[in-house]
Coordinates of C-alpha atoms and ligand atoms in Angstrom, one line a residue:
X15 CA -26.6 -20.6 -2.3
X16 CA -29.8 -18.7 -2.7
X17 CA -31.4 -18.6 -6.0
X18 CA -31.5 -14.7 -5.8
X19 CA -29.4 -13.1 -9.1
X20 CA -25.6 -13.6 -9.0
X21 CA -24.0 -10.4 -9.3
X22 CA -22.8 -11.2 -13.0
X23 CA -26.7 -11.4 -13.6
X24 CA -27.0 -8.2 -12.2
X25 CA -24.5 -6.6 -14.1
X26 CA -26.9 -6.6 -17.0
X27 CA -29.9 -4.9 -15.0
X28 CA -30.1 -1.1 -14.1
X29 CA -29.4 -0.2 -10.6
X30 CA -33.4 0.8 -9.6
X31 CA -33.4 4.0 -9.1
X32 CA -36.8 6.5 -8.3
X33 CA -34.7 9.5 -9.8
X34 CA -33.0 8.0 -12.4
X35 CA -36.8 6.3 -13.8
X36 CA -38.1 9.3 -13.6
X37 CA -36.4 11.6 -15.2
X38 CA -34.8 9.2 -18.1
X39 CA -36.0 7.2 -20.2
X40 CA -32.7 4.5 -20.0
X41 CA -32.9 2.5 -17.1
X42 CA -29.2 2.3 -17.2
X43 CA -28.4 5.7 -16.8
X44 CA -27.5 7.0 -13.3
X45 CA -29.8 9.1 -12.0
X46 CA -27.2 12.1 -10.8
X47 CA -24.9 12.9 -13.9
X48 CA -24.3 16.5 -12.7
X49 CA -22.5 15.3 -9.6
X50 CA -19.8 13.4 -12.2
X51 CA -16.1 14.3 -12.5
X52 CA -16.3 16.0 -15.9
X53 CA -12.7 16.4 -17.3
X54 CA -14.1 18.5 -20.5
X55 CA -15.2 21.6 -17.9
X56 CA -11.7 21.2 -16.2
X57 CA -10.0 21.8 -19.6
X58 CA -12.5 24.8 -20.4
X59 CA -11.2 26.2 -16.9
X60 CA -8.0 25.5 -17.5
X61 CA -7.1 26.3 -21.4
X62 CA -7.5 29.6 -21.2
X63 CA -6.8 30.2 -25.4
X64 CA -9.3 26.8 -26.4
X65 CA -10.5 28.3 -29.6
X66 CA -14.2 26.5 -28.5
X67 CA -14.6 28.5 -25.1
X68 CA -18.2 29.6 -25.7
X69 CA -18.5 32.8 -23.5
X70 CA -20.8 31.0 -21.5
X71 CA -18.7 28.4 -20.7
X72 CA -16.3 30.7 -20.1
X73 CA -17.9 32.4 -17.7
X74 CA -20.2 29.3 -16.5
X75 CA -18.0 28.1 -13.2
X76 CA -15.4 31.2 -12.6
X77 CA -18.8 33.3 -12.6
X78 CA -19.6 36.4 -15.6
X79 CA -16.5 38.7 -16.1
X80 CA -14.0 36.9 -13.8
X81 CA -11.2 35.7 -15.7
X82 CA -9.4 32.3 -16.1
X83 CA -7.2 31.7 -13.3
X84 CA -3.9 29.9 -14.1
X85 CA -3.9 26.5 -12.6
X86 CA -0.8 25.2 -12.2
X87 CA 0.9 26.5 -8.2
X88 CA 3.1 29.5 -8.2
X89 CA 6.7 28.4 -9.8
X90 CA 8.5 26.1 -7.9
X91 CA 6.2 24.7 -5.7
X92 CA 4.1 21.6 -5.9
X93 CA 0.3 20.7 -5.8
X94 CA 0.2 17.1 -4.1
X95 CA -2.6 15.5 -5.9
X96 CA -3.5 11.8 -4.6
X97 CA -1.0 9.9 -5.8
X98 CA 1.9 12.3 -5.0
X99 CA 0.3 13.0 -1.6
X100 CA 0.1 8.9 -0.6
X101 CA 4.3 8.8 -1.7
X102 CA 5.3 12.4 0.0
X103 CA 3.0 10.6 3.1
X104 CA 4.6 6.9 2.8
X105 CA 8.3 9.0 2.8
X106 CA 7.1 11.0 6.1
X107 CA 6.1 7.5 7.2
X108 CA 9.2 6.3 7.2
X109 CA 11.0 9.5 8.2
X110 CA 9.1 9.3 11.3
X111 CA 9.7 5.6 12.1
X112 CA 13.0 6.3 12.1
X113 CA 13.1 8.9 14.4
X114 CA 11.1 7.1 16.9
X115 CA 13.6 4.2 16.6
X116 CA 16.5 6.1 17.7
X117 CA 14.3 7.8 20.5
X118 CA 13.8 11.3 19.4
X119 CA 10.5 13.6 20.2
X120 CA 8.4 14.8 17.7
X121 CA 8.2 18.7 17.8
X122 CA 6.7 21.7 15.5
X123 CA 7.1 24.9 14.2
X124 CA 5.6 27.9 12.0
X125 CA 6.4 27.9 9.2
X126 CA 6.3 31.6 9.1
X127 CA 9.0 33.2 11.6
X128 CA 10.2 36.0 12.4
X129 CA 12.9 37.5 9.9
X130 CA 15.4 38.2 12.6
X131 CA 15.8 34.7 13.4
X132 CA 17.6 34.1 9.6
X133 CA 19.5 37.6 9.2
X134 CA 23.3 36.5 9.4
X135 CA 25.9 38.5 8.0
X136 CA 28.5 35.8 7.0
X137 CA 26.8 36.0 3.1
X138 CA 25.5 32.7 2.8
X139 CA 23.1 31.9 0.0
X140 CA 20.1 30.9 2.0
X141 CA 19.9 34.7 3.7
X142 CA 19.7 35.7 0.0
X143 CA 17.3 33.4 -0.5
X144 CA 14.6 34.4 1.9
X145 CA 10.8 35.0 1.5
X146 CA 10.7 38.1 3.2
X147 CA 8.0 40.8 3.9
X148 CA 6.4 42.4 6.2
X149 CA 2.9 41.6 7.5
X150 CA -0.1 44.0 8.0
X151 CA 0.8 45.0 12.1
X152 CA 4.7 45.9 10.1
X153 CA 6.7 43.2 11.8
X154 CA 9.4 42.2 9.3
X155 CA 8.6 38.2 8.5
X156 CA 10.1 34.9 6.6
X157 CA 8.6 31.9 5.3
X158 CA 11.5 29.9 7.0
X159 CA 14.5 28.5 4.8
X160 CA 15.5 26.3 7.2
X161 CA 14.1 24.7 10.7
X162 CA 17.2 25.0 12.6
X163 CA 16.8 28.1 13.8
X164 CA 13.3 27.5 15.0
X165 CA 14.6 24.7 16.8
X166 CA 17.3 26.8 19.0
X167 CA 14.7 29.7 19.3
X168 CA 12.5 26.7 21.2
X169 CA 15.5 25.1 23.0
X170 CA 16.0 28.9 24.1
X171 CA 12.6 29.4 25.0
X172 CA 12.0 26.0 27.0
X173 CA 15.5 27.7 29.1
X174 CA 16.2 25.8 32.4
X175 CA 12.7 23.4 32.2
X176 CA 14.1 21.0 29.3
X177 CA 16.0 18.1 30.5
X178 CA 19.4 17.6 28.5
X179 CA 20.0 16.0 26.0
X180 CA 17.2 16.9 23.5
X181 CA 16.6 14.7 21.0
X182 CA 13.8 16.3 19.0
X183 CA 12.7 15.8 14.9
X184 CA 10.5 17.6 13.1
X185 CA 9.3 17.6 9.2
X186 CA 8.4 20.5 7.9
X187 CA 7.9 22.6 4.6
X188 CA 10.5 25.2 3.9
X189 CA 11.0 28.3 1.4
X190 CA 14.0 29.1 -0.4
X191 CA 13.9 31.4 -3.8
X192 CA 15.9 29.2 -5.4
X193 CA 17.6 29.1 -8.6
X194 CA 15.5 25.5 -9.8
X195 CA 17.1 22.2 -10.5
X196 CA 17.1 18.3 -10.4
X197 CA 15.5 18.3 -7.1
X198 CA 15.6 21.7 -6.0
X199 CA 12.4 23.7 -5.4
X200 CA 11.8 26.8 -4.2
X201 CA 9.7 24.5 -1.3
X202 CA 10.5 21.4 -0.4
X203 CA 9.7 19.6 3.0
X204 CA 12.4 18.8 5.5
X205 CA 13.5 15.8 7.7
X206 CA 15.4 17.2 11.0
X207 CA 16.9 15.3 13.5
X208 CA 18.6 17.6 16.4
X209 CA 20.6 16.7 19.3
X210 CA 21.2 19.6 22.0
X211 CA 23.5 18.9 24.8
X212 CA 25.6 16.3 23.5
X213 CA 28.9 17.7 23.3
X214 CA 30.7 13.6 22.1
X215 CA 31.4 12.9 18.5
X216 CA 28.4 10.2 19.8
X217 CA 25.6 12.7 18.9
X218 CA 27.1 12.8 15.0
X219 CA 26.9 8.9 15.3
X220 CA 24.0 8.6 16.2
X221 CA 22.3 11.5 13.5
X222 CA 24.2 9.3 10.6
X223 CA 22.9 5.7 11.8
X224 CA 19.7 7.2 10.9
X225 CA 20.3 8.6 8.3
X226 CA 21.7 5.2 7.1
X227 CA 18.9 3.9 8.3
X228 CA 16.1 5.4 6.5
X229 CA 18.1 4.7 3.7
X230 CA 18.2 1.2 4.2
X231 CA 14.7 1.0 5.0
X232 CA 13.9 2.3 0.9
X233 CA 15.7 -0.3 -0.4
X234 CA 18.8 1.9 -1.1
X235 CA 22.3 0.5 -0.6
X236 CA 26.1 2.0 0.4
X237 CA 26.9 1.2 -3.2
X238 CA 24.1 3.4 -4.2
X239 CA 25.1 6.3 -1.4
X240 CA 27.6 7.6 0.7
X241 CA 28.2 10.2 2.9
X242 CA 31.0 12.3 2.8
X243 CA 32.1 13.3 6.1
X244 CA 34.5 16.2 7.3
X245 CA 35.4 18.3 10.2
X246 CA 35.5 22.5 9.8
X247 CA 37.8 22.4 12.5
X248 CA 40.5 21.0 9.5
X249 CA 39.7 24.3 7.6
X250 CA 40.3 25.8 11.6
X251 CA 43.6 24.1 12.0
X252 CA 44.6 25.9 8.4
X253 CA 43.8 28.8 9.2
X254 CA 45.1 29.0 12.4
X255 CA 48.6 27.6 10.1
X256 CA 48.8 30.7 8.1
X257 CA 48.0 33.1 11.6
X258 CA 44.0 34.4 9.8
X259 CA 41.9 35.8 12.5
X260 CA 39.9 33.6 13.9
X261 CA 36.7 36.3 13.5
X262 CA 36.9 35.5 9.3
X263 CA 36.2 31.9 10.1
X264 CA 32.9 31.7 9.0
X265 CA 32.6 34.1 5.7
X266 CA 36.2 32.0 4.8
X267 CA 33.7 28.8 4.8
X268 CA 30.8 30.2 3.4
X269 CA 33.1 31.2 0.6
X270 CA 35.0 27.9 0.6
X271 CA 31.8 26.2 0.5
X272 CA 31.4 27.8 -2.9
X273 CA 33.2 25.9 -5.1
X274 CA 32.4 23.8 -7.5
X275 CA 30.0 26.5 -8.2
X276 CA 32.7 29.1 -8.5
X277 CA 35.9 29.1 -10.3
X278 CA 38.8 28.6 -8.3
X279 CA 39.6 32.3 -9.3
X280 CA 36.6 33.9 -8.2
X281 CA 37.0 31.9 -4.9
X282 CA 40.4 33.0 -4.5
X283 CA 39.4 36.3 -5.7
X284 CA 36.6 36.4 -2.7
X285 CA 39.2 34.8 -0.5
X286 CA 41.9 37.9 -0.6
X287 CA 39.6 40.3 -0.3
X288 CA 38.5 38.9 3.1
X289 CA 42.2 39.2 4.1
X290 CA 43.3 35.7 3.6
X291 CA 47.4 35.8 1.3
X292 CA 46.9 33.5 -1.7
X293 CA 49.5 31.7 0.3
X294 CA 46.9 30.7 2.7
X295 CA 44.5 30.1 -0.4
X296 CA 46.8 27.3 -1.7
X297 CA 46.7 26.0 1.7
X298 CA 43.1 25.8 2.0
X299 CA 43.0 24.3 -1.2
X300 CA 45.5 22.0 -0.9
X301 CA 43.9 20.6 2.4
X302 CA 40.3 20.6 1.3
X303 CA 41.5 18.1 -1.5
X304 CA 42.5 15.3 1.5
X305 CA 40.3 12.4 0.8
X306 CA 41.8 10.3 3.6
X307 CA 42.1 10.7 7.2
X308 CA 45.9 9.5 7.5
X309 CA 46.7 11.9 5.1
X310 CA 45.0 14.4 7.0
X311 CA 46.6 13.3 10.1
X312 CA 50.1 14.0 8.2
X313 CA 49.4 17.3 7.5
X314 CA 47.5 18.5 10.8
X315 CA 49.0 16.1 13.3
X316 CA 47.2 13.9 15.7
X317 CA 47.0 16.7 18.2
X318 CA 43.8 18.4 17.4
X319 CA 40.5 18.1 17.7
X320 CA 39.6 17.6 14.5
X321 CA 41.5 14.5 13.8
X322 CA 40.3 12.8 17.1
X323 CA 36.9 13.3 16.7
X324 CA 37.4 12.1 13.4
X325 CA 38.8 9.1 13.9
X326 CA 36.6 8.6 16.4
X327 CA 33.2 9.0 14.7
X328 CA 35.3 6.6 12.1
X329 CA 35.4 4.7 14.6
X330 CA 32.1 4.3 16.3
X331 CA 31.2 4.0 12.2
X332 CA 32.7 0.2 12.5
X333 CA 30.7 -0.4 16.2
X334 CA 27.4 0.5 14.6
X335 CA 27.8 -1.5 11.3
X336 CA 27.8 1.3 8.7
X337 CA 31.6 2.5 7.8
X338 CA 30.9 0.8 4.3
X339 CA 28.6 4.2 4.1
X340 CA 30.7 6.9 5.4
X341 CA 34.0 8.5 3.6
X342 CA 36.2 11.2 5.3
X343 CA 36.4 14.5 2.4
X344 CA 37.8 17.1 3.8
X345 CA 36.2 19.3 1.0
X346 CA 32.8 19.0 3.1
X347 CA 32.3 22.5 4.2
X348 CA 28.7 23.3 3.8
X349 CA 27.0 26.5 3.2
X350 CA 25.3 27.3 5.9
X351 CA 27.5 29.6 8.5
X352 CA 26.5 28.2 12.1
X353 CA 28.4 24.9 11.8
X354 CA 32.0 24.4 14.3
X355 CA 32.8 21.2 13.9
X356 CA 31.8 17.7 11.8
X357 CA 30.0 18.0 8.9
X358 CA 28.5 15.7 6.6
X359 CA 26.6 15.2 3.5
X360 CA 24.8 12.6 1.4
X361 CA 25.3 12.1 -1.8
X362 CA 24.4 9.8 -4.9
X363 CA 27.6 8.0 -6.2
X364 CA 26.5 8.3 -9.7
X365 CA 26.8 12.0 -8.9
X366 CA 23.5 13.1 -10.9
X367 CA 21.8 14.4 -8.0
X368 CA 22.4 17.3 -5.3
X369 CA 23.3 16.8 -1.7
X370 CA 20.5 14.6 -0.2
X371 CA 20.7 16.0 2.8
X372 CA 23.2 17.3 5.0
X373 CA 24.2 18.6 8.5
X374 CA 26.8 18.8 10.9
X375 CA 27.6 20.2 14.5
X376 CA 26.9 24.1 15.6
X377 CA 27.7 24.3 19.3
X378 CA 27.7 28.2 19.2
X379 CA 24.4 28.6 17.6
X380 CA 22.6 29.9 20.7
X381 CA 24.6 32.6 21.7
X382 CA 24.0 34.6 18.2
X383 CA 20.9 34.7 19.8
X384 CA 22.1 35.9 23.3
X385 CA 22.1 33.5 25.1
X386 CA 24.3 30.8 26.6
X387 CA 25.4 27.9 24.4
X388 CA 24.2 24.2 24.2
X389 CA 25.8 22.0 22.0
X390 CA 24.0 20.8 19.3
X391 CA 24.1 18.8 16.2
X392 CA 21.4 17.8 13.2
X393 CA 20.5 17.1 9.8
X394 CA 18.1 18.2 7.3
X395 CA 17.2 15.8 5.0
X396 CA 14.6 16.7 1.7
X397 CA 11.8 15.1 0.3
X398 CA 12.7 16.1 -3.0
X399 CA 16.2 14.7 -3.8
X400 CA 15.6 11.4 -2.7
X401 CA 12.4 10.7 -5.0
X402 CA 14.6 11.3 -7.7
X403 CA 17.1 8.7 -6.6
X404 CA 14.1 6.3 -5.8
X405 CA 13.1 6.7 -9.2
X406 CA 16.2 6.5 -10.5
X407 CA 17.1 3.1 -8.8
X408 CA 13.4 1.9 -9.9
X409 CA 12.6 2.2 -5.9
X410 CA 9.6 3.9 -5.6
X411 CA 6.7 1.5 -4.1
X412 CA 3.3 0.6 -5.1
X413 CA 1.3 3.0 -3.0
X414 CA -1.6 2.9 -5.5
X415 CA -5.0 3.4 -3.2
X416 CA -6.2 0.8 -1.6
X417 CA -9.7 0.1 0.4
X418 CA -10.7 -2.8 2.4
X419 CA -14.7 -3.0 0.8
X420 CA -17.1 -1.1 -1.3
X421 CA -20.4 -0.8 -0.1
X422 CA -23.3 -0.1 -3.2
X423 CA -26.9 -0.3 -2.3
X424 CA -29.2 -1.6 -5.4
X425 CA -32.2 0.2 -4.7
X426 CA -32.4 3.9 -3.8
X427 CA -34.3 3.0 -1.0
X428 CA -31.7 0.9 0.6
X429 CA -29.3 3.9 1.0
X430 CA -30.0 4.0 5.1
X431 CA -29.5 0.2 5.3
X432 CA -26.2 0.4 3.1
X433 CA -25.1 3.2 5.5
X434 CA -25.2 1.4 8.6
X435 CA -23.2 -1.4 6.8
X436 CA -20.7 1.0 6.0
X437 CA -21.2 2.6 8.7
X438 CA -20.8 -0.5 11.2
X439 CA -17.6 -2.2 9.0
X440 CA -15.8 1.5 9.5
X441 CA -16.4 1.4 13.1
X442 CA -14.3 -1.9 13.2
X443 CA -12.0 -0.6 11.5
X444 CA -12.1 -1.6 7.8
X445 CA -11.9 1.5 5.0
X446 CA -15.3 1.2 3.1
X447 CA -16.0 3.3 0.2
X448 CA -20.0 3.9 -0.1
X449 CA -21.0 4.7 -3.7
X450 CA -24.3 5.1 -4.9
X451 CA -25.5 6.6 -8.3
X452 CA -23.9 4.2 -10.5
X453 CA -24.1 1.5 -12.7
X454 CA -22.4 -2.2 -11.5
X455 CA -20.3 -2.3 -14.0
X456 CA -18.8 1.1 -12.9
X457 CA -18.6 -0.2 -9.3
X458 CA -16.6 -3.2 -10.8
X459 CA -14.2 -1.1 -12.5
X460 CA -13.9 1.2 -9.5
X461 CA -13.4 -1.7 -7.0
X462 CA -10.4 -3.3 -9.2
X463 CA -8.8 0.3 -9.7
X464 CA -9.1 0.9 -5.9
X465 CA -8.2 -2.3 -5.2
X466 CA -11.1 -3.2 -2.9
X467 CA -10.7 -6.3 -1.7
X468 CA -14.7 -7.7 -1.1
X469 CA -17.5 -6.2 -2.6
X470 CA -20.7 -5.9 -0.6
X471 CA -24.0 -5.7 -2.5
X472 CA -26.8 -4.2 -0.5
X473 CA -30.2 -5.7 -2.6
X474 CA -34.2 -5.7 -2.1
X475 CA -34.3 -10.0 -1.6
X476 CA -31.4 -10.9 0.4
X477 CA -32.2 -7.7 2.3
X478 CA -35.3 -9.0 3.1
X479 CA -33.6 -12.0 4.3
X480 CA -31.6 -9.6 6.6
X481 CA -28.5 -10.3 4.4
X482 CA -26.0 -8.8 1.6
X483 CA -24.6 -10.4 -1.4
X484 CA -20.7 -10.0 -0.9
X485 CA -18.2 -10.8 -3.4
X486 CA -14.8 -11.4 -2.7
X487 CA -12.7 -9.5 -5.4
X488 CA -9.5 -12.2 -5.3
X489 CA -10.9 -15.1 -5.3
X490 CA -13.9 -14.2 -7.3
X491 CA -16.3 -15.9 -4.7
X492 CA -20.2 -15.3 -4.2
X493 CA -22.1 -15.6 -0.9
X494 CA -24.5 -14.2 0.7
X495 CA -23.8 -13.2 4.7
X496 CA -26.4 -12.1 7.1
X497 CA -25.9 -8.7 8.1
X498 CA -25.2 -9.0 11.7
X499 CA -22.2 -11.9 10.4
X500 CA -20.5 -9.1 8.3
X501 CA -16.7 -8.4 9.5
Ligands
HAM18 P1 20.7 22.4 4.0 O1 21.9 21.7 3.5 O2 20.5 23.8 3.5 O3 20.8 22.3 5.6 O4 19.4 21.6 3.6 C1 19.3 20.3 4.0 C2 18.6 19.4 2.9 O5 17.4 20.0 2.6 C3 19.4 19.4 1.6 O6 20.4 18.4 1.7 C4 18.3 19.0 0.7 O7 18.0 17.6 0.8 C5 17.1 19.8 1.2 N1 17.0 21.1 0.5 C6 17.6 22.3 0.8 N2 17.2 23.2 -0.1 C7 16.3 22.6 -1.0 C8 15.6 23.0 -2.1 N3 15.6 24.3 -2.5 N4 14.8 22.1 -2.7 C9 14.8 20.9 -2.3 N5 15.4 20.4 -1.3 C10 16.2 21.2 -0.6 C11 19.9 22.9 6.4 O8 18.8 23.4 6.0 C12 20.2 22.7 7.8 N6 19.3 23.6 8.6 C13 20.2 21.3 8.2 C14 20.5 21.1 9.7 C15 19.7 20.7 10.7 N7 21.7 21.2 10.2 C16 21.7 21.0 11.5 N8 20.4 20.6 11.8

């Protein structure tokens, strides 16, 4: 080891410094302290009634006569500040990695479409929860609610050219102006898995293993979650029992779909003003309360569809190795009106938390548009539910930032040398953060709150000797390493 100083010696020396000599008369004082992170100014920006707001300061960064802006995002939607941004990131992550193990394609959207693409006139919730306007050239615009549409309108566009089945995912940000809860924002991002041109209750297996999956991959468990599983062809089959026209279908399950946010009355209420007897309302009722399939197959029969396919997505359930996560409810509707046949939710079993995602099949999407249907069948799965669980079920990971070296030239006139070295560790791939303007014990603090791993000194002697002083932040070891040996 070379006699130069060990960097606990250093620690009590100034980092030399033309600037910082020059204009202070305490060598330990960093020569730049305008360029520091200054938390008093942010409060002055951001406390609009501080009784101590000098006008100047006031007035100092927003510029004379502007006033304070409000800081916090417009209601219901999020900033994503590091830490938030490395867990929303380490969710996509996985989101993504999921996907690509069951083979799907990534694809992409705006997020602002057209406002024609969401107008659907069965009264769902979501339609009267659209971002809507109309942009400068007057065409009528949303900031989407949803991505399925988006989805069919490409499916539509790619015409004869795409190659069936489609297995496509996206993740995207979507608006709704929501009422706020646990969990619900009036933007959240979106996980969507779609399958177009599988007609086989396979396609529905297939969306649930991954959805089983991702949830296995965070650490949560079937005791944790389930998904509740049903088919709106049982609400079909009742219908079709009590003789309603087939054409109120879909406002009878938007309405259906209501409660447990509306009294039975009101549904019922809704309900007969559709058309439907209160005879038939019992029988909805009485159906949607089945919580097993045998009962279900009692009332309806084994004939129809919606029994089958059932029993056979219970089925392929046992094959793939997750029926311990799937339950049959046949009060599984779902809001949204495009759905014909299996739908499915996830929910917490504690029963704190909103749907954590949801989705289901809507073979006859694509002809609302005008144009010949595909079969097709998805999910949308939110980023914002299923933090809550995670943090619930103490889940969350440690995702606190994390570089592989800091890089901190002594002398001011080592800055070019410490850039290469930064500069040449990057290019092999390690994440270097170069500081300068600081004092070592800063760097110190800042390497063990980054969680640097080594700690590379740039300095005037072992320069000289074409080497750095590196410190290996775990083990606590000193040595010096010639330049061109630095990996
Ligand atoms: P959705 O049930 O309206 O379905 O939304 C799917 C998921 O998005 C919900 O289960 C929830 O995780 C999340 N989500 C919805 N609204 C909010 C909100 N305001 N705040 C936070 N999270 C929310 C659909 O959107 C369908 N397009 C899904 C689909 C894809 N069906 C077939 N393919």
């Amino acid at each position: 080891m070379s006699a130069v100083p060990t960097i606990r010696q250093l620690l009590v020396r100034p980092r030399l410094c033309s600037t910082a000599l020059n204009s202070s008369s305490s060598p330990f004082l960093s020569y730049a302290p305008s360029l520091h992170f200054c938390p008093s100014s942010l409060r002055v920006l951001s406390s609009s009634s501080s009784p101590t707001l000098t006008q100047e300061e006031a007035d100092g960064p927003v510029g004379k006569g502007s006033s304070l802006i409000d800081v916090n995002p417009p209601r219901g939607t999020r900033d994503f500040p590091p830490d938030d941004m490395r867990l929303r990131s380490w969710l996509f992550q996985n989101f993504r990695e999921v996907s690509r193990i069951l083979s799907f394609e990534e694809v992409d959207f705006p997020v602002l479409e057209s406002e024609a693409l969401f107008i659907r006139k069965a009264g769902e919730e979501i339609t009267q929860q659209l971002y809507n306007f109309e942009d400068k050239g007057g065409r009528r615009v949303v900031l989407r609610p949803e991505i399925t549409p988006s989805l069919a309108r490409l499916v539509i566009k790619q015409g004869k050219s795409a190659s069936l089945p489609l297995k496509w995912f996206t993740i995207g940000q979507c608006w709704r102006y929501e009422r706020m809860t646990r969990g619900r924002r009036r933007e959240h991002y979106q996980w969507n898995m779609d399958i177009f041109g599988v007609s086989k209750v396979r396609a529905e297996a297939e969306l649930i293993q991954a959805v089983v999956l991702l949830f296995e991959r965070l650490g949560i468990k079937s005791s944790d979650v389930g998904i509740r599983v049903s088919s709106r062809k049982v609400l079909q089959a009742v219908l079709q029992m009590y003789a309603i026209p087939e054409n109120l279908f879909t406002q009878v399950c938007v309405i259906v779909d209501k409660l447990g946010k509306i009294t039975r009355e009101e549904m019922e209420k809704e309900l007969v003003s559709l058309g439907v007897s209160t005879k038939a309302v019992n029988g909805i009722i009485e159906v949607l309360s089945l919580k097993s399939l045998s009962k279900l197959e009692e009332v309806l029969g084994s004939e129809g569809e919606a029994v089958s396919e059932l029993k056979k997505l219970f089925s392929l359930a046992e094959s793939y190795g997750y029926a311990d996560w799937i339950c049959f409810d046949a009060s599984v509707v779902r809001g949204l009106a495009y759905y014909t046949g299996i739908v499915f939710e996830a929910f917490d079993r504690q029963g704190k938390l909103r749907a954590i995602c949801g989705g289901g099949r809507y073979d006859r999407l694509l002809s609302t548009f005008g144009t010949d249907d595909i079969p097709a069948c998805g999910f949308g799965f939110g980023d914002a539910v299923i933090v809550e669980l995670l943090k619930e079920k103490a889940l969350l990971p440690d995702l606190s930032h994390k570089v592989d070296d800091i890089v901190f030239p002594l002398d001011e006139v080592l800055d070019g040398t410490a850039s290469s070295i930064a500069s040449s560790l990057r290019k092999k791939g390690r994440s270097v953060d170069l500081v300068e303007d600081k004092r070592l014990k800063w760097v110190f603090k800042h390497a063990e709150r980054i969680g640097a791993s080594r700690l590379i000194l740039v300095g005037n002697s072992e320069w000289e000797r074409g080497a750095v002083r590196v410190k290996n932040l775990s083990t606590r070891e000193e040595f010096e390493v010639k330049i061109d040996e630095l990996d």
